[in-house]
Amino acid sequence: MLQIEGMVEEVIYENPENGYTVCDISSGGQLITLTGYMPNLTEGETILVHGQWVTHVEYGDQFKVEYYERKMPSTETEIEKYLASGLLPGIGKSTARKIVELFGAEALDVIEHEPDRLLVISGLSKKKVDAIYKKYVELIGVREVVMFFQRFGISPGSAVKAFKLFGAATVQMVTENPYVLADKVDGISFQTADSMAKELGIDQNSFARVSSGIRYLMQQIGYLNGHTFLPRSTVVGQAAQFLEIEKLVAEEAVAEMLLKEELVLNNMGEYDALYLRLFYDAEKQVAERILEMSQLVFDTNHQELQSLIEEVEEETGIHLAEAQMEAVEAVFENSAMVITGGPGTGKTTIIKTIIALMERTNRRVMLTAPTGRAAKRMTELCGTEAKTIHRLLEITPGIDSVGTQFARNNQNPLECDVLIIDEMSMVDILLMHSLLDAIPRGTRVVMVGDSDQLPSVGAGNVLKDIIDSDVLTCIRLTEIFRQARESMIVVNAHRINRGEMPLLNDKDNDFFLVTREDPLSLPDTIADLCARRLPKAYGLTNLSQVQVLTPTRKSLIGVQNLNAVLQDALNPASPDKAEKLTQRCIFRVGDKVMQIKNNYQLEWERLSDGEKGLGMFNGDVGFIIDIDNRSQKVSVVFDDKLVHYDFLLLDELELAYAVTVHKSQGSEFDVVVMPMFETHRLLMTRNLFYTAITRAKSLVVLVGQEEYIKAFVDNDNIQGRFSGLKDKLQIF
């Protein structure tokens, strides 16, 4: 690794969020361009940088900085240039000159240790001096944190995040307990904090380490697998193995965390259920609110309601079937209810009828769904605007990645009389808690979803638990209507759900199997279908019309391999397409990408009207329109939203030519292509296959062998989730 020392001549670009900087330094009579994470550089200061030379296609030779050391200005000339740079508020060129003339080479020491001495300089009031001191101490603090973190291989970007969270006490706090980084700073893993702790001599049996490891495990094997709790014995056993400690040490840490109320123990008969406090509170409060709503029944004049329904039927040309009529009447009678059914069973017709009836009776109706695509589809089908749950609840700034804050809550509730929630199978326990908290008492809540689909990506089994508890009125729709029966997608979805093989390859229909015996041929066959055969046969002109779905991330037919093959076929490299190489893949202008984690602080701007907002969510799909290597930004358009991703955030994106079935929930695509070959048995389940094909609107193409279709259909073993909502609904 090379090193260069020089004085900063000009800061060309700086990202204030993470410290990524492009600057010119003078060294040995040469002007050298540096790029890297060097927060708060100032013209006039001297730095020693370590890194390597790179050649940028557009900007030529640059020195890419891996880490750096700062040498504060020491001569009067350097100090004056530093102070005149504009970094400190209230100091321009004239004032900088006066300060140096008065205090000479001791000027920076005066600012740090005796700032009131600056008051003798004309134009510097007490208020200005305090602001100068505060900013200077902050700059010194950031530098100290960056230097400290570099010792442990932690990036300046993460160092800046830590400083913003902990302030001037960062180094002391982290030295005493490095695990606060894993617990509090997004992007710093438990493993990184653990490695840091080892170097700092922290005892591996310390409560700080073991408790942080337990929280990490409960997130990894709990929340990320959909569980709201884990059995106590599982937590203790896994923690002992993962942390390489005795079970007694793990048990003692659990006991102390229970005393501190960081964890909650809930006896469920079969399990001693151990919860992270956040999930226990959410589950308990959701249960209490649903039970409260179940007790509220409205008096209904059935004769008047029937007359209104007949008026709506006449105006719209709709004739409600018996189960649909029952659902509509139940909405008027109950404070909360569930409508569940598969594709083609008339759920949308019911929603449209409810909207029309409520408007006739002067009730305010709001529509919502968990994802942007689901909300967009709901808007198109119902003719009334639907918002995502996050947008409906109005995300507020300054939130972390787990405990989301919303402007709408019990102190500032939603202004509606009826709330209809679509795609309820996707709603996890934390989101359900936030939503119910914002619904005013007396509002009718209609939960609509397909309980046979995969459960939510996040923790909980909300829709199924509510249905199985029998505490709310639940209307089950089973009749497939005539128009829907003409689609083999709908017919086969119901056949699969009943454990029957789908009907394949009727040339006049929309459900096909392309047989391939050799598994090695599947990726190329799928790429050929997406790039050539399907567009030619069906007139497809947009990449967003075709979606490859797969059960798994790894293996020959997994997301990672399929995306690499599909990228080459659908968006090959070209001299006029900018690229960014990451550890996982190459991102290229024109690529189809997906947001793979909730980020409540990402800013977006709506292209159609300039509206700005916060939050991009797990499963959002868009296209890269620009990659700017100078500013370290990737610009992505999600439907109508423009988002600029810093390069440090690219781990939140992945290619989306192929996505897992789980990630496709709530979306609808013109065409779904899915490989049919052997993968892990836990993934070859009937409800996963059912969820996949119900994402298709016009065409399903399976690629592989019929025996694996049968394996999916026959496997009705659904992987269980540890969820206590049903239990709480039945006990409270």
XYZ file of C-alpha atoms in Angstrom:
732
model
C 0.000 0.000 0.000
C 1.362 3.426 -0.961
C 1.337 6.555 1.188
C 1.355 10.238 0.270
C 1.571 13.327 2.456
C 0.289 16.687 1.296
C -1.731 19.806 2.071
C -5.416 20.007 1.111
C -5.754 22.642 -1.608
C -9.433 22.206 -2.543
C -12.354 20.043 -1.391
C -14.134 19.271 -4.657
C -16.966 17.175 -3.220
C -18.057 15.899 0.192
C -21.018 13.801 1.229
C -21.894 15.125 4.707
C -23.759 11.937 5.642
C -20.808 9.566 5.400
C -17.702 11.657 4.754
C -16.990 10.470 1.212
C -14.714 13.153 -0.252
C -13.010 14.129 -3.492
C -10.198 16.644 -2.985
C -6.943 17.936 -4.402
C -3.758 17.982 -2.334
C -0.368 19.457 -3.130
C 2.504 17.041 -2.601
C 6.063 17.361 -3.867
C 5.109 20.137 -6.251
C 2.264 18.064 -7.766
C -1.530 18.398 -7.511
C -3.043 14.995 -6.692
C -6.749 14.090 -6.641
C -7.802 11.921 -3.683
C -11.045 9.958 -3.356
C -12.253 8.163 -0.252
C -13.990 8.498 3.104
C -12.282 11.482 4.753
C -14.936 13.464 6.663
C -14.579 17.193 7.330
C -11.354 17.835 5.452
C -10.390 21.480 5.360
C -8.284 23.420 2.934
C -4.910 24.141 4.496
C -4.583 21.048 6.657
C -1.930 18.400 6.040
C -2.898 14.734 5.707
C -1.032 11.460 5.295
C -3.036 9.063 3.136
C -2.589 5.335 2.522
C -4.020 3.660 -0.571
C -3.374 3.005 -4.237
C -3.467 4.675 -7.623
C -6.500 4.056 -9.849
C -7.426 5.338 -13.281
C -10.952 6.667 -13.709
C -12.439 6.508 -17.216
C -13.668 10.110 -17.037
C -11.435 11.799 -14.446
C -8.057 10.167 -15.099
C -5.470 9.195 -12.446
C -6.668 9.415 -8.839
C -5.388 8.157 -5.492
C -7.961 5.940 -3.773
C -7.603 6.376 0.004
C -8.014 3.324 2.234
C -7.226 5.154 5.479
C -5.610 8.399 6.462
C -4.016 10.417 9.252
C -4.566 14.114 9.849
C -1.880 16.565 10.831
C -3.397 19.746 12.137
C -2.062 22.971 10.594
C 0.989 24.145 12.522
C 2.436 27.157 10.695
C 0.689 30.524 10.671
C 0.154 30.257 6.899
C -1.480 26.823 7.204
C -3.665 27.909 10.136
C -4.872 31.040 8.335
C -5.829 29.011 5.245
C -7.568 26.460 7.461
C -9.601 29.103 9.314
C -10.408 30.964 6.088
C -11.849 27.825 4.469
C -15.348 28.524 5.807
C -15.423 25.398 7.940
C -16.042 27.338 11.158
C -19.131 29.584 11.329
C -18.499 33.334 11.466
C -14.878 33.156 10.306
C -14.059 34.410 6.826
C -10.735 35.446 5.280
C -10.594 38.779 7.104
C -11.389 37.342 10.542
C -8.990 34.427 9.969
C -6.200 36.904 9.302
C -7.029 38.863 12.503
C -7.029 35.679 14.620
C -3.647 34.536 13.300
C -2.152 38.022 13.635
C -3.237 38.088 17.296
C -2.535 34.513 18.396
C -0.056 33.234 15.813
C 0.651 29.498 15.768
C -1.364 29.071 18.999
C -4.640 30.137 17.337
C -6.189 26.642 17.191
C -5.261 25.923 20.822
C -6.989 29.161 21.814
C -10.170 28.158 19.955
C -10.205 24.728 21.619
C -9.190 25.641 25.173
C -9.724 29.411 25.677
C -12.369 30.457 23.137
C -13.411 33.583 25.084
C -10.064 35.183 24.177
C -11.525 35.565 20.658
C -13.956 38.198 21.995
C -11.314 40.910 21.646
C -11.552 40.588 17.852
C -14.031 43.013 16.328
C -17.096 41.343 14.863
C -16.961 38.234 17.089
C -19.790 38.295 19.644
C -20.227 35.827 22.493
C -22.844 33.978 20.425
C -20.498 33.672 17.439
C -17.578 32.544 19.581
C -19.715 29.841 21.216
C -20.767 28.622 17.755
C -17.107 28.566 16.578
C -16.063 26.594 19.668
C -18.923 24.102 19.355
C -18.194 23.400 15.681
C -14.437 23.090 16.222
C -14.866 20.614 19.094
C -17.257 18.622 16.911
C -14.703 18.481 14.096
C -11.985 17.369 16.503
C -14.369 14.715 17.854
C -15.217 13.307 14.430
C -11.530 13.098 13.574
C -10.751 11.319 16.832
C -13.537 8.793 16.204
C -12.479 8.164 12.600
C -8.859 7.595 13.626
C -9.910 5.333 16.495
C -12.214 3.245 14.292
C -9.575 2.900 11.563
C -7.489 0.842 14.012
C -10.209 -1.809 13.869
C -10.922 -1.681 10.148
C -14.233 0.156 10.601
C -14.995 2.563 7.782
C -15.104 6.353 8.227
C -18.735 6.229 7.100
C -19.649 4.032 10.069
C -17.492 6.194 12.329
C -19.476 9.272 11.318
C -22.746 7.418 12.053
C -21.459 6.495 15.510
C -20.342 10.065 16.239
C -23.745 11.450 15.207
C -25.365 9.024 17.637
C -23.026 9.233 20.625
C -21.295 12.613 20.165
C -18.035 13.599 21.858
C -18.177 10.584 24.214
C -18.010 8.074 21.338
C -14.450 6.825 21.852
C -14.842 6.480 25.628
C -18.210 4.749 25.292
C -17.015 2.326 22.628
C -13.790 1.556 24.505
C -15.824 0.588 27.572
C -18.439 -1.375 25.583
C -17.868 -1.938 21.847
C -21.174 -3.825 21.632
C -23.125 -0.566 21.662
C -22.033 -0.318 18.018
C -23.767 -3.571 17.070
C -26.823 -2.668 19.137
C -27.204 0.922 17.969
C -25.297 1.690 14.744
C -26.812 0.442 11.515
C -24.192 -1.281 9.359
C -21.875 -2.434 12.171
C -22.368 -6.145 12.787
C -22.075 -8.061 16.035
C -19.058 -9.865 14.590
C -17.280 -6.542 13.947
C -18.011 -5.308 17.470
C -16.923 -8.670 18.889
C -13.615 -8.525 17.039
C -13.099 -4.994 18.314
C -13.901 -6.085 21.882
C -11.355 -8.888 21.673
C -8.607 -6.417 20.724
C -9.685 -4.137 23.579
C -9.477 -7.010 26.053
C -13.194 -7.320 26.886
C -13.951 -10.584 28.733
C -15.825 -13.017 26.475
C -18.143 -13.882 29.380
C -18.999 -10.233 30.085
C -22.658 -9.315 30.277
C -22.148 -6.666 27.577
C -20.927 -9.323 25.127
C -23.374 -12.083 25.992
C -26.447 -9.831 26.082
C -25.521 -8.244 22.741
C -24.962 -11.712 21.271
C -28.376 -12.836 22.512
C -30.061 -9.802 20.950
C -28.214 -10.507 17.706
C -29.263 -14.176 17.684
C -32.878 -13.364 18.450
C -32.836 -11.032 15.459
C -31.088 -13.511 13.167
C -32.835 -16.795 14.004
C -35.971 -15.103 15.299
C -37.156 -11.960 13.586
C -35.467 -12.700 10.245
C -37.223 -16.086 10.124
C -40.598 -14.644 11.032
C -40.690 -15.591 14.718
C -41.911 -13.112 17.313
C -40.420 -15.213 20.116
C -38.091 -18.178 20.609
C -38.206 -20.899 23.260
C -35.940 -19.996 26.159
C -34.020 -23.262 25.858
C -33.323 -22.535 22.177
C -31.946 -19.075 22.959
C -29.678 -20.369 25.735
C -28.406 -23.297 23.657
C -27.797 -21.240 20.518
C -26.115 -18.429 22.484
C -23.748 -20.851 24.243
C -22.747 -22.408 20.918
C -22.463 -19.154 18.957
C -20.572 -17.221 21.650
C -18.485 -20.250 22.736
C -19.481 -19.899 26.368
C -20.980 -22.189 29.003
C -24.769 -22.567 29.029
C -24.798 -21.319 32.617
C -23.265 -17.995 31.485
C -25.911 -17.629 28.759
C -28.656 -18.524 31.246
C -27.407 -15.927 33.723
C -27.371 -13.262 30.990
C -30.951 -14.132 30.008
C -32.002 -13.856 33.655
C -30.363 -10.434 33.989
C -31.936 -9.231 30.718
C -35.318 -10.316 32.082
C -34.688 -8.315 35.264
C -33.741 -5.292 33.165
C -36.922 -5.895 31.100
C -34.915 -6.081 27.874
C -36.487 -9.513 27.386
C -39.932 -10.782 28.374
C -40.790 -14.343 29.381
C -44.278 -15.560 28.530
C -45.335 -19.082 29.490
C -47.390 -20.647 26.702
C -47.784 -24.149 28.073
C -45.617 -25.897 25.501
C -43.029 -23.116 25.502
C -41.317 -20.735 27.846
C -41.492 -18.029 25.179
C -38.656 -15.519 25.241
C -39.400 -12.199 23.519
C -37.405 -9.113 22.710
C -39.367 -6.380 24.504
C -40.324 -4.652 21.239
C -42.080 -7.726 19.841
C -43.824 -8.684 23.069
C -45.299 -5.214 23.485
C -46.415 -5.132 19.843
C -48.069 -8.558 20.022
C -49.786 -7.830 23.340
C -51.140 -4.462 22.218
C -52.342 -5.811 18.859
C -54.251 -8.553 20.697
C -55.787 -6.083 23.145
C -56.932 -3.756 20.356
C -58.409 -6.535 18.207
C -60.310 -7.905 21.189
C -61.567 -4.405 21.949
C -62.813 -4.053 18.354
C -64.408 -7.505 18.471
C -66.684 -6.307 21.284
C -68.022 -3.346 19.288
C -71.072 -4.251 17.193
C -73.104 -1.669 15.247
C -76.873 -1.594 14.974
C -77.773 -1.981 11.307
C -81.054 -1.343 9.519
C -80.906 -4.301 7.146
C -83.834 -3.115 5.054
C -82.156 0.247 4.347
C -78.828 -1.488 3.695
C -80.425 -3.885 1.249
C -81.956 -0.980 -0.661
C -78.557 0.748 -0.860
C -76.921 -2.461 -2.092
C -79.545 -2.829 -4.812
C -78.904 0.773 -5.933
C -75.160 0.125 -6.166
C -75.685 -3.150 -8.023
C -77.937 -1.428 -10.547
C -75.498 1.453 -11.122
C -72.394 -0.717 -11.424
C -73.893 -3.755 -13.111
C -72.518 -5.914 -10.310
C -74.563 -8.716 -8.796
C -73.196 -9.865 -5.460
C -73.030 -13.590 -4.774
C -74.233 -14.901 -1.427
C -70.815 -14.851 0.280
C -70.067 -11.388 -1.126
C -73.398 -10.088 0.177
C -72.610 -11.594 3.585
C -69.237 -9.820 3.599
C -70.745 -6.430 2.722
C -73.394 -6.729 5.431
C -70.760 -7.795 7.983
C -68.776 -4.596 7.362
C -71.756 -2.538 8.519
C -72.267 -4.684 11.603
C -68.700 -5.131 12.882
C -65.937 -2.818 14.003
C -63.383 -5.236 12.547
C -63.603 -8.240 10.234
C -61.624 -10.397 7.804
C -62.352 -11.258 4.180
C -60.169 -14.045 2.822
C -60.111 -15.952 -0.449
C -57.953 -16.940 -3.378
C -57.703 -15.346 -6.833
C -60.934 -14.889 -8.788
C -63.197 -15.148 -5.737
C -64.408 -11.551 -5.884
C -62.465 -9.744 -3.158
C -62.034 -6.623 -5.318
C -65.771 -6.550 -6.133
C -66.533 -6.525 -2.413
C -64.068 -3.682 -1.772
C -65.557 -1.579 -4.596
C -69.074 -2.192 -3.270
C -68.055 -1.242 0.276
C -66.518 1.998 -0.999
C -69.674 2.899 -2.931
C -71.956 2.127 0.021
C -69.852 4.026 2.536
C -69.699 7.080 0.300
C -73.501 6.979 0.020
C -73.767 7.022 3.803
C -71.222 9.896 4.109
C -68.479 7.809 5.691
C -64.848 8.552 4.935
C -63.015 5.565 3.448
C -59.253 4.986 3.311
C -57.522 2.195 1.385
C -54.098 0.846 2.243
C -51.724 -2.021 1.439
C -48.273 -3.049 2.711
C -46.272 -2.384 -0.477
C -46.175 0.292 -3.158
C -47.052 -2.190 -5.895
C -49.986 -3.605 -3.930
C -51.277 -0.087 -3.209
C -50.907 0.881 -6.867
C -52.835 -2.200 -7.992
C -55.549 -1.526 -5.408
C -55.871 2.050 -6.714
C -56.190 0.861 -10.318
C -58.765 -1.841 -9.530
C -60.925 0.168 -7.133
C -60.725 3.642 -8.694
C -59.903 5.163 -5.278
C -56.419 6.124 -4.105
C -54.731 3.552 -1.911
C -51.594 4.387 0.063
C -48.914 2.153 1.481
C -49.288 1.663 5.214
C -46.034 3.551 5.798
C -47.186 6.507 3.738
C -50.638 6.436 5.342
C -49.069 6.598 8.804
C -46.626 9.344 7.736
C -43.079 8.281 8.574
C -41.176 10.830 10.617
C -37.406 11.555 10.414
C -34.842 10.341 12.893
C -35.919 6.731 13.143
C -33.968 3.512 13.396
C -34.249 0.316 11.404
C -36.499 -1.591 13.806
C -38.619 0.735 15.926
C -40.321 2.876 13.336
C -41.891 6.200 14.284
C -44.951 7.572 12.564
C -46.689 10.933 12.761
C -50.029 9.108 12.907
C -50.686 7.390 16.231
C -53.229 7.397 19.054
C -52.480 11.066 19.724
C -52.846 11.995 16.044
C -55.136 9.326 14.569
C -56.146 8.744 10.966
C -59.184 10.693 9.823
C -61.457 7.992 8.465
C -64.591 6.050 9.291
C -63.655 2.930 7.327
C -60.167 1.527 6.693
C -59.725 -1.277 4.160
C -56.382 -3.105 4.319
C -55.492 -5.269 1.319
C -52.808 -7.998 1.130
C -53.109 -8.600 4.876
C -50.990 -11.760 4.672
C -47.969 -9.456 4.207
C -48.536 -7.372 7.351
C -46.114 -8.239 10.159
C -46.682 -7.713 13.872
C -44.737 -4.426 14.186
C -46.526 -2.810 11.259
C -49.894 -4.085 12.512
C -49.195 -2.543 15.899
C -48.381 0.850 14.376
C -51.456 0.713 12.154
C -53.901 -0.207 14.912
C -52.390 2.458 17.146
C -53.397 5.111 14.583
C -56.961 3.903 13.987
C -59.534 5.920 15.962
C -62.085 4.125 18.126
C -65.290 3.379 16.233
C -63.608 3.107 12.830
C -64.565 0.029 10.827
C -61.500 -2.032 9.863
C -61.762 -4.455 6.945
C -58.814 -6.834 6.557
C -58.628 -8.444 3.125
C -56.132 -11.116 2.155
C -55.352 -14.637 1.065
C -54.511 -16.760 4.090
C -53.112 -19.526 1.867
C -50.250 -17.343 0.659
C -46.864 -17.172 2.325
C -46.861 -15.208 5.587
C -45.195 -11.799 6.004
C -41.468 -11.340 5.485
C -41.284 -9.666 8.895
C -42.049 -11.302 12.222
C -45.486 -12.682 13.027
C -48.316 -14.590 11.430
C -50.891 -11.855 11.819
C -53.620 -12.724 9.317
C -53.596 -16.469 10.006
C -53.491 -15.961 13.793
C -56.473 -13.602 13.655
C -58.460 -16.017 11.484
C -57.563 -19.089 13.585
C -58.433 -17.326 16.842
C -62.112 -16.955 15.782
C -62.445 -13.656 17.657
C -63.468 -11.673 14.532
C -66.085 -12.307 11.881
C -64.317 -13.965 8.955
C -65.879 -14.362 5.523
C -64.219 -17.091 3.440
C -64.693 -16.765 -0.320
C -64.458 -20.044 -2.232
C -66.537 -19.563 -5.386
C -64.540 -18.799 -8.556
C -66.501 -16.468 -10.807
C -67.116 -17.190 -14.481
C -64.651 -14.649 -15.884
C -61.918 -15.858 -13.540
C -62.611 -19.488 -14.525
C -61.439 -18.631 -18.037
C -57.898 -18.110 -16.710
C -55.872 -21.259 -16.150
C -53.756 -19.238 -13.704
C -56.786 -18.892 -11.426
C -58.013 -22.445 -12.035
C -54.568 -23.906 -11.373
C -54.038 -21.776 -8.278
C -57.115 -23.343 -6.712
C -56.135 -26.820 -7.925
C -52.704 -26.439 -6.333
C -54.291 -25.180 -3.125
C -56.418 -28.352 -3.019
C -53.355 -30.525 -3.580
C -54.135 -31.253 -7.240
C -51.711 -31.018 -10.159
C -52.124 -27.948 -12.382
C -53.382 -28.355 -15.953
C -50.526 -27.680 -18.359
C -49.871 -26.664 -21.963
C -53.312 -26.020 -23.390
C -52.229 -23.932 -26.390
C -55.170 -21.538 -25.966
C -54.423 -20.822 -22.340
C -51.935 -19.073 -20.093
C -50.144 -21.768 -18.079
C -47.238 -23.684 -19.616
C -44.376 -26.010 -18.793
C -41.204 -25.831 -20.869
C -39.669 -29.242 -20.214
C -35.926 -29.476 -19.625
C -34.252 -32.644 -18.352
C -30.786 -31.179 -17.758
C -30.681 -28.789 -14.784
C -27.604 -27.098 -16.244
C -29.747 -25.854 -19.143
C -32.312 -24.082 -16.960
C -30.591 -20.670 -16.531
C -29.910 -20.280 -20.270
C -33.432 -21.444 -21.154
C -34.945 -18.912 -18.743
C -32.710 -16.148 -20.128
C -33.729 -17.020 -23.702
C -37.407 -16.979 -22.740
C -37.110 -13.554 -21.093
C -34.882 -11.938 -23.708
C -36.243 -13.412 -26.936
C -39.064 -15.946 -27.005
C -41.656 -14.325 -24.736
C -41.210 -10.753 -26.059
C -41.540 -12.076 -29.621
C -44.573 -14.281 -28.911
C -46.501 -11.872 -26.689
C -45.305 -8.437 -27.820
C -43.635 -7.631 -24.502
C -41.619 -4.416 -24.646
C -40.772 -3.648 -21.012
C -38.458 -5.442 -18.592
C -40.966 -4.870 -15.811
C -43.555 -7.066 -17.567
C -41.663 -10.325 -16.986
C -40.525 -11.518 -13.584
C -38.497 -14.621 -12.828
C -39.419 -16.095 -9.446
C -37.425 -18.784 -7.670
C -37.697 -20.478 -4.269
C -34.053 -20.055 -3.334
C -31.200 -17.556 -3.252
C -28.355 -19.973 -3.874
C -27.805 -22.929 -6.244
C -27.966 -23.081 -10.012
C -31.594 -21.867 -10.057
C -31.143 -19.397 -7.208
C -31.475 -15.628 -7.344
C -27.753 -14.914 -7.447
C -26.914 -17.131 -10.425
C -30.082 -16.349 -12.394
C -29.564 -12.604 -11.993
C -26.035 -12.823 -13.384
C -27.250 -14.808 -16.414
C -30.307 -12.588 -16.963
C -28.292 -9.371 -16.645
C -25.999 -10.551 -19.443
C -29.007 -11.402 -21.617
C -31.249 -8.409 -20.884
C -28.806 -5.580 -20.089
C -25.331 -6.501 -21.352
C -22.257 -4.371 -20.739
C -21.753 -1.465 -23.107
C -19.259 1.444 -23.328
C -22.106 3.922 -22.931
C -23.509 2.309 -19.742
C -21.861 3.338 -16.465
C -21.205 0.529 -13.979
C -20.396 0.083 -10.296
C -18.680 -3.078 -9.084
C -19.715 -4.250 -5.603
C -18.824 -7.341 -3.579
C -21.984 -9.111 -4.723
C -22.528 -7.988 -8.304
C -22.054 -5.343 -10.969
C -24.714 -2.637 -11.072
C -25.244 -1.128 -14.514
C -27.397 1.704 -15.860
C -30.623 0.093 -17.033
C -30.564 -2.704 -14.451
C -33.705 -3.844 -12.692
C -33.043 -3.682 -8.936
C -34.816 -4.317 -5.646
C -34.581 -2.656 -2.228
C -33.908 -5.552 0.157
C -34.329 -3.918 3.559
C -36.528 -1.244 5.064
C -34.745 2.114 5.144
C -36.956 4.703 6.774
C -34.521 7.574 6.206
C -33.969 7.284 2.446
C -35.283 10.384 0.705
C -37.298 10.164 -2.512
C -38.835 12.640 -4.902
C -41.916 11.935 -6.976
C -41.173 12.699 -10.621
C -44.763 13.554 -11.527
C -45.371 16.317 -8.989
C -42.091 16.934 -7.109
C -43.494 15.639 -3.798
C -40.733 14.564 -1.409
C -40.843 11.928 1.263
C -38.924 9.378 3.315
C -38.687 5.619 3.241
C -37.962 2.814 0.788
C -39.049 -0.670 1.695
C -38.084 -4.296 1.395
C -39.394 -5.538 -1.978
C -39.614 -2.197 -3.838
C -38.477 -2.714 -7.462
C -37.020 -0.042 -9.749
C -34.524 0.667 -12.525
C -31.084 2.302 -12.385
C -31.062 5.468 -14.511
C -27.650 6.897 -13.569
C -24.360 5.960 -11.890
C -22.125 8.908 -10.951
C -18.689 7.767 -9.809
C -17.590 11.283 -8.890
C -20.396 11.898 -6.403
C -20.583 8.182 -5.504
C -24.317 8.035 -6.268
C -26.602 5.535 -7.990
C -29.964 6.961 -9.079
C -32.932 4.591 -9.175
C -36.531 5.182 -10.249
C -39.161 3.130 -8.413
C -42.367 3.601 -10.423
C -42.632 7.387 -10.014
C -40.085 7.860 -7.192
C -36.492 8.950 -7.759
C -33.964 7.868 -5.112
C -30.241 8.670 -4.982
C -28.237 5.906 -3.281
C -24.832 6.627 -1.858
C -22.362 3.877 -2.804
C -22.234 2.906 0.891
C -25.925 1.982 0.692
C -25.599 -0.360 -2.276
C -25.786 -3.355 0.064
C -29.488 -2.429 0.333
C -29.966 -3.086 -3.393
C -29.710 -6.231 -5.458
C -30.433 -7.180 -9.047
C -34.094 -8.083 -9.514
C -34.385 -9.833 -12.860
C -34.965 -12.846 -10.621
C -36.302 -12.572 -7.071
C -37.379 -15.044 -4.433
C -41.061 -15.854 -4.149
C -41.031 -14.352 -0.662
C -39.824 -11.015 -2.051
C -42.563 -11.004 -4.713
C -45.439 -10.882 -2.240
C -47.888 -8.082 -2.891
C -46.685 -7.642 -6.467
C -48.362 -8.547 -9.727
C -46.565 -9.154 -13.021
C -47.847 -9.703 -16.542
C -45.673 -12.799 -16.890
C -44.096 -15.054 -14.256
C -41.310 -17.484 -15.186
C -40.323 -20.042 -12.555
C -37.752 -22.864 -12.561
C -39.059 -26.293 -11.571
C -36.184 -28.293 -10.245
C -34.990 -29.802 -7.015
C -34.110 -27.457 -4.178
C -34.286 -27.611 -0.376
C -37.441 -29.456 0.718
C -38.361 -26.695 3.175
C -38.718 -24.389 0.164
C -40.576 -26.819 -2.104
C -43.938 -26.193 -0.467
C -47.468 -25.897 -1.800
C -48.087 -22.435 -0.369
C -44.839 -21.104 -1.875
C -45.812 -22.455 -5.317
C -49.342 -21.075 -4.882
C -47.984 -17.650 -3.923
C -45.663 -17.639 -6.945
C -48.263 -18.365 -9.612
C -50.816 -15.970 -8.114
C -48.319 -13.148 -8.801
C -49.002 -13.600 -12.556
C -51.691 -11.621 -14.319
C -51.491 -12.944 -17.894
C -49.056 -15.841 -18.207
C -47.174 -18.459 -16.162
C -44.239 -20.323 -17.696
C -42.641 -23.110 -15.664
C -39.240 -24.413 -16.773
C -38.042 -27.869 -15.742
C -39.689 -31.178 -14.983
C -43.218 -32.185 -14.075
C -42.039 -34.395 -11.213
C -40.874 -31.286 -9.345
C -44.224 -29.574 -9.887
C -45.741 -32.603 -8.181
C -43.196 -32.322 -5.357
C -44.319 -28.723 -4.687
C -48.022 -29.624 -4.834
C -47.694 -32.671 -2.567
C -45.668 -30.886 0.128
C -48.217 -29.220 2.391
C -45.760 -28.976 5.295
C -45.650 -25.292 6.124
C -42.670 -24.243 8.201
C -44.084 -23.127 11.528
C -43.522 -19.739 13.101
C -43.251 -18.982 16.771
C -46.031 -16.441 17.126
C -48.101 -15.738 20.222
C -50.871 -13.572 18.774
C -53.454 -16.349 18.484
C -52.683 -17.469 22.032
C -53.082 -13.937 23.388
C -56.327 -13.383 21.487
C -57.809 -16.499 23.050
C -56.526 -15.901 26.585
C -57.139 -12.186 27.180
